[in-house]
XYZ file of N, CA, C and O in Angstrom:
404
model
N -59.507 100.051 -90.752
C -59.905 99.010 -89.836
C -58.656 98.264 -89.373
O -57.804 97.905 -90.167
N -58.582 98.008 -88.106
C -57.424 97.326 -87.517
C -57.414 95.855 -87.919
O -58.430 95.178 -87.917
N -56.226 95.367 -88.272
C -56.082 93.966 -88.677
C -55.365 93.201 -87.570
O -54.146 93.264 -87.462
N -56.150 92.469 -86.775
C -55.553 91.707 -85.677
C -55.929 90.232 -85.717
O -55.338 89.439 -85.008
N -56.914 89.849 -86.543
C -57.323 88.446 -86.622
C -56.379 87.687 -87.548
O -55.871 88.231 -88.519
N -56.148 86.424 -87.218
C -55.275 85.577 -88.016
C -56.101 84.496 -88.684
O -57.000 83.916 -88.078
N -55.783 84.219 -89.932
C -56.466 83.182 -90.684
C -55.426 82.167 -91.145
O -54.466 82.518 -91.816
N -55.598 80.910 -90.747
C -54.705 79.832 -91.182
C -55.510 78.884 -92.048
O -56.589 78.437 -91.653
N -55.003 78.564 -93.227
C -55.701 77.631 -94.089
C -54.721 76.813 -94.902
O -53.578 77.215 -95.094
N -55.173 75.671 -95.377
C -54.348 74.796 -96.202
C -54.891 74.834 -97.623
O -56.102 74.714 -97.831
N -53.978 75.008 -98.581
C -54.355 74.963 -99.989
C -53.302 74.183 -100.756
O -52.198 73.952 -100.263
N -53.645 73.815 -101.954
C -52.726 73.099 -102.825
C -51.502 73.970 -103.085
O -51.635 75.130 -103.473
N -50.282 73.461 -102.869
C -49.075 74.273 -103.040
C -48.892 74.803 -104.461
O -48.409 75.922 -104.650
N -49.305 74.026 -105.455
C -49.192 74.501 -106.842
C -50.136 75.669 -107.080
O -49.764 76.666 -107.702
N -51.362 75.557 -106.574
C -52.325 76.649 -106.696
C -51.799 77.902 -106.007
O -51.859 79.001 -106.559
N -51.252 77.739 -104.816
C -50.705 78.882 -104.082
C -49.594 79.549 -104.877
O -49.544 80.779 -105.000
N -48.702 78.757 -105.443
C -47.590 79.318 -106.230
C -48.110 80.049 -107.464
O -47.627 81.138 -107.797
N -49.111 79.468 -108.138
C -49.685 80.117 -109.317
C -50.341 81.447 -108.952
O -50.156 82.459 -109.633
N -51.116 81.437 -107.867
C -51.784 82.666 -107.415
C -50.747 83.699 -106.981
O -50.847 84.874 -107.327
N -49.745 83.264 -106.244
C -48.706 84.170 -105.772
C -47.972 84.832 -106.944
O -47.674 86.030 -106.903
N -47.712 84.059 -107.996
C -47.026 84.619 -109.176
C -47.866 85.716 -109.830
O -47.351 86.772 -110.201
N -49.165 85.471 -109.933
C -50.057 86.470 -110.545
C -50.168 87.702 -109.658
O -50.050 88.844 -110.130
N -50.372 87.487 -108.368
C -50.486 88.627 -107.458
C -49.193 89.437 -107.408
O -49.238 90.666 -107.323
N -48.055 88.766 -107.481
C -46.770 89.481 -107.495
C -46.675 90.382 -108.707
O -46.203 91.523 -108.615
N -47.118 89.869 -109.864
C -47.101 90.694 -111.087
C -48.014 91.905 -110.947
O -47.765 92.960 -111.534
N -49.087 91.745 -110.190
C -50.024 92.850 -109.962
C -49.581 93.769 -108.825
O -50.163 94.836 -108.623
N -48.588 93.323 -108.057
C -48.118 94.115 -106.920
C -49.058 94.057 -105.728
O -49.115 95.000 -104.931
N -49.793 92.949 -105.609
C -50.767 92.813 -104.523
C -50.328 91.679 -103.609
O -50.226 90.537 -104.042
N -50.080 91.957 -102.327
C -49.749 90.877 -101.392
C -50.931 89.923 -101.226
O -52.092 90.317 -101.355
N -50.625 88.655 -100.934
C -51.661 87.643 -100.757
C -52.670 88.085 -99.700
O -53.879 87.943 -99.889
N -52.202 88.642 -98.601
C -53.122 89.042 -97.529
C -54.082 90.134 -97.998
O -55.252 90.150 -97.616
N -53.610 91.029 -98.851
C -54.477 92.085 -99.384
C -55.523 91.493 -100.314
O -56.692 91.900 -100.286
N -55.126 90.514 -101.132
C -56.075 89.871 -102.041
C -57.177 89.157 -101.250
O -58.358 89.242 -101.595
N -56.800 88.469 -100.173
C -57.790 87.785 -99.331
C -58.706 88.821 -98.690
O -59.928 88.651 -98.640
N -58.135 89.917 -98.223
C -58.915 90.994 -97.617
C -59.904 91.569 -98.642
O -61.072 91.818 -98.322
N -59.446 91.763 -99.876
C -60.323 92.271 -100.938
C -61.482 91.304 -101.184
O -62.641 91.719 -101.323
N -61.168 90.001 -101.233
C -62.192 88.980 -101.444
C -63.228 89.015 -100.324
O -64.442 89.025 -100.573
N -62.768 89.060 -99.086
C -63.687 89.096 -97.947
C -64.554 90.356 -97.967
O -65.745 90.308 -97.651
N -63.976 91.497 -98.316
C -64.757 92.736 -98.408
C -65.835 92.628 -99.478
O -66.953 93.123 -99.297
N -65.514 91.994 -100.590
C -66.515 91.809 -101.638
C -67.649 90.895 -101.172
O -68.813 91.128 -101.503
N -67.326 89.875 -100.392
C -68.368 88.997 -99.844
C -69.338 89.808 -98.991
O -70.554 89.655 -99.089
N -68.793 90.693 -98.172
C -69.639 91.540 -97.325
C -70.469 92.497 -98.186
O -71.678 92.669 -97.965
N -69.837 93.115 -99.179
C -70.542 94.096 -100.021
C -71.688 93.489 -100.817
O -72.753 94.097 -100.942
N -71.482 92.297 -101.386
C -72.530 91.701 -102.218
C -73.409 90.715 -101.457
O -74.410 90.237 -101.977
N -73.029 90.389 -100.229
C -73.832 89.472 -99.426
C -73.700 88.022 -99.860
O -74.626 87.235 -99.714
N -72.551 87.677 -100.405
C -72.320 86.300 -100.847
C -71.040 86.228 -101.655
O -70.258 87.175 -101.697
N -70.843 85.102 -102.310
C -69.659 84.942 -103.156
C -69.760 85.958 -104.300
O -70.792 86.030 -104.967
N -68.698 86.717 -104.555
C -68.788 87.816 -105.535
C -68.622 87.387 -106.995
O -68.245 88.186 -107.842
N -68.884 86.140 -107.283
C -68.854 85.655 -108.661
C -69.762 84.432 -108.734
O -70.104 83.826 -107.722
N -70.141 84.086 -109.939
C -71.021 82.946 -110.140
C -70.274 81.648 -109.862
O -69.153 81.463 -110.316
N -70.897 80.772 -109.106
C -70.311 79.466 -108.810
C -71.172 78.420 -109.516
O -72.238 78.053 -109.030
N -70.709 78.010 -110.689
C -71.460 77.058 -111.495
C -70.507 76.056 -112.144
O -69.302 76.294 -112.206
N -71.066 75.002 -112.626
C -70.302 74.039 -113.409
C -70.468 74.444 -114.869
O -71.600 74.495 -115.371
N -69.363 74.774 -115.546
C -69.503 75.213 -116.939
C -70.013 74.089 -117.841
O -69.723 72.912 -117.610
N -70.783 74.473 -118.843
C -71.300 73.501 -119.794
C -70.241 73.278 -120.870
O -69.682 74.235 -121.400
N -69.982 72.018 -121.198
C -68.988 71.759 -122.241
C -69.518 72.178 -123.611
O -70.733 72.135 -123.838
N -68.617 72.569 -124.504
C -69.070 72.883 -125.875
C -69.734 71.658 -126.496
O -69.343 70.511 -126.224
N -70.718 71.887 -127.338
C -71.488 70.791 -127.931
C -70.604 69.825 -128.709
O -70.885 68.620 -128.749
N -69.507 70.337 -129.310
C -68.682 69.450 -130.132
C -67.832 68.481 -129.315
O -67.180 67.599 -129.880
N -67.823 68.614 -127.983
C -67.110 67.653 -127.138
C -68.019 67.031 -126.076
O -67.559 66.242 -125.271
N -69.288 67.379 -126.094
C -70.240 66.854 -125.111
C -70.864 65.575 -125.646
O -71.722 65.594 -126.525
N -70.428 64.451 -125.098
C -70.881 63.144 -125.590
C -72.399 62.985 -125.470
O -73.021 62.315 -126.282
N -73.002 63.633 -124.469
C -74.453 63.498 -124.296
C -75.228 64.196 -125.406
O -76.417 63.955 -125.580
N -74.560 65.060 -126.180
C -75.208 65.789 -127.269
C -74.958 65.129 -128.635
O -75.473 65.588 -129.643
N -74.127 64.075 -128.668
C -73.741 63.455 -129.941
C -74.582 62.224 -130.257
O -75.014 61.508 -129.365
N -74.739 62.022 -131.545
C -75.324 60.757 -131.978
C -74.221 59.698 -131.908
O -73.034 60.020 -131.798
N -74.623 58.454 -132.000
C -73.637 57.376 -131.995
C -72.676 57.524 -133.175
O -71.466 57.302 -133.040
N -73.188 57.930 -134.325
C -72.358 58.123 -135.520
C -71.340 59.252 -135.309
O -70.170 59.109 -135.655
N -71.774 60.384 -134.728
C -70.847 61.498 -134.469
C -69.744 61.077 -133.509
O -68.578 61.411 -133.717
N -70.102 60.343 -132.464
C -69.113 59.859 -131.514
C -68.113 58.943 -132.208
O -66.901 59.083 -132.043
N -68.608 58.016 -133.013
C -67.732 57.101 -133.735
C -66.773 57.879 -134.640
O -65.576 57.576 -134.699
N -67.275 58.894 -135.350
C -66.432 59.691 -136.249
C -65.338 60.430 -135.482
O -64.188 60.483 -135.923
N -65.677 60.981 -134.324
C -64.676 61.695 -133.524
C -63.616 60.732 -132.983
O -62.425 61.050 -132.975
N -64.065 59.575 -132.530
C -63.106 58.580 -132.047
C -62.192 58.108 -133.176
O -60.980 57.965 -132.996
N -62.780 57.891 -134.353
C -61.971 57.462 -135.499
C -60.958 58.533 -135.885
O -59.798 58.233 -136.156
N -61.373 59.799 -135.883
C -60.457 60.896 -136.215
C -59.314 60.951 -135.207
O -58.152 61.110 -135.573
N -59.637 60.792 -133.920
C -58.597 60.790 -132.901
C -57.619 59.646 -133.091
O -56.406 59.821 -132.986
N -58.150 58.496 -133.410
C -57.285 57.336 -133.647
C -56.415 57.556 -134.887
O -55.214 57.270 -134.876
N -57.019 58.079 -135.944
C -56.260 58.362 -137.177
C -55.157 59.385 -136.913
O -54.038 59.244 -137.418
N -55.464 60.428 -136.135
C -54.446 61.435 -135.787
C -53.307 60.798 -134.993
O -52.136 61.093 -135.218
N -53.658 59.916 -134.070
C -52.648 59.220 -133.279
C -51.746 58.377 -134.182
O -50.524 58.437 -134.096
N -52.355 57.606 -135.067
C -51.582 56.735 -135.961
C -50.682 57.546 -136.901
O -49.596 57.103 -137.245
N -51.108 58.745 -137.283
C -50.335 59.591 -138.196
C -49.319 60.466 -137.457
O -48.588 61.225 -138.086
N -49.297 60.370 -136.113
C -48.337 61.158 -135.337
C -48.732 62.616 -135.158
O -47.899 63.462 -134.842
N -49.994 62.934 -135.357
C -50.468 64.321 -135.218
C -51.000 64.582 -133.815
O -52.058 65.179 -133.637
N -50.265 64.129 -132.815
C -50.680 64.314 -131.428
C -49.499 64.773 -130.588
O -48.344 64.631 -130.996
N -49.809 65.351 -129.432
C -48.786 65.732 -128.446
C -49.245 65.232 -127.094
O -50.438 65.086 -126.854
N -48.293 65.029 -126.220
C -48.659 64.617 -124.870
C -49.285 65.800 -124.142
O -49.067 66.961 -124.502
N -50.034 65.499 -123.101
C -50.637 66.563 -122.291
C -49.554 67.437 -121.675
O -49.715 68.655 -121.577
N -48.441 66.829 -121.275
C -47.337 67.593 -120.683
C -46.831 68.634 -121.691
O -46.638 69.803 -121.340
N -46.633 68.216 -122.943
C -46.164 69.155 -123.978
C -47.198 70.254 -124.238
O -46.847 71.427 -124.346
N -48.465 69.875 -124.330
C -49.516 70.853 -124.625
C -49.635 71.891 -123.510
O -49.706 73.092 -123.771
N -49.630 71.436 -122.251
C -49.737 72.374 -121.139
C -48.487 73.222 -120.996
O -48.560 74.399 -120.636
N -47.335 72.654 -121.294
C -46.086 73.409 -121.241
C -46.125 74.551 -122.252
O -45.773 75.694 -121.942
N -46.565 74.244 -123.461
C -46.685 75.278 -124.489
C -47.705 76.336 -124.085
O -47.488 77.538 -124.269
N -48.814 75.910 -123.514
C -49.845 76.843 -123.057
C -49.268 77.805 -122.018
O -49.492 79.013 -122.093
N -48.550 77.255 -121.047
C -47.970 78.096 -119.991
C -46.956 79.090 -120.559
O -46.888 80.225 -120.129
N -46.161 78.645 -121.537
C -45.178 79.536 -122.155
C -45.878 80.702 -122.862
O -45.441 81.836 -122.779
N -46.957 80.410 -123.540
C -47.689 81.449 -124.289
C -48.429 82.418 -123.371
O -48.644 83.562 -123.716
N -48.860 81.925 -122.213
C -49.731 82.732 -121.353
C -49.106 83.155 -120.044
O -49.799 83.563 -119.120
N -47.803 83.089 -119.955
C -47.137 83.524 -118.706
C -46.573 84.913 -118.863
O -46.296 85.416 -119.879
């Protein structure tokens, strides 16, 4: 099929860089990935994956906790903070990226 249509869109630059890095590792140009996505939409007659809001695990879902369970979790978090058993989000995400890149 001839490719003559142009698609211009704006996306978050960090997201684009992350996607580009993954596609580069796979050897797939961005335009080919978009083309693949569009073909899947046509083949399945809609978005080719489930679009839902994931349910949080019960152990972190405040709506599933009793007041006592919530208090215990908050106390544990505070105790961990006071004992220095915490890391900043920047450190945690940095370590995650190092392990999974």
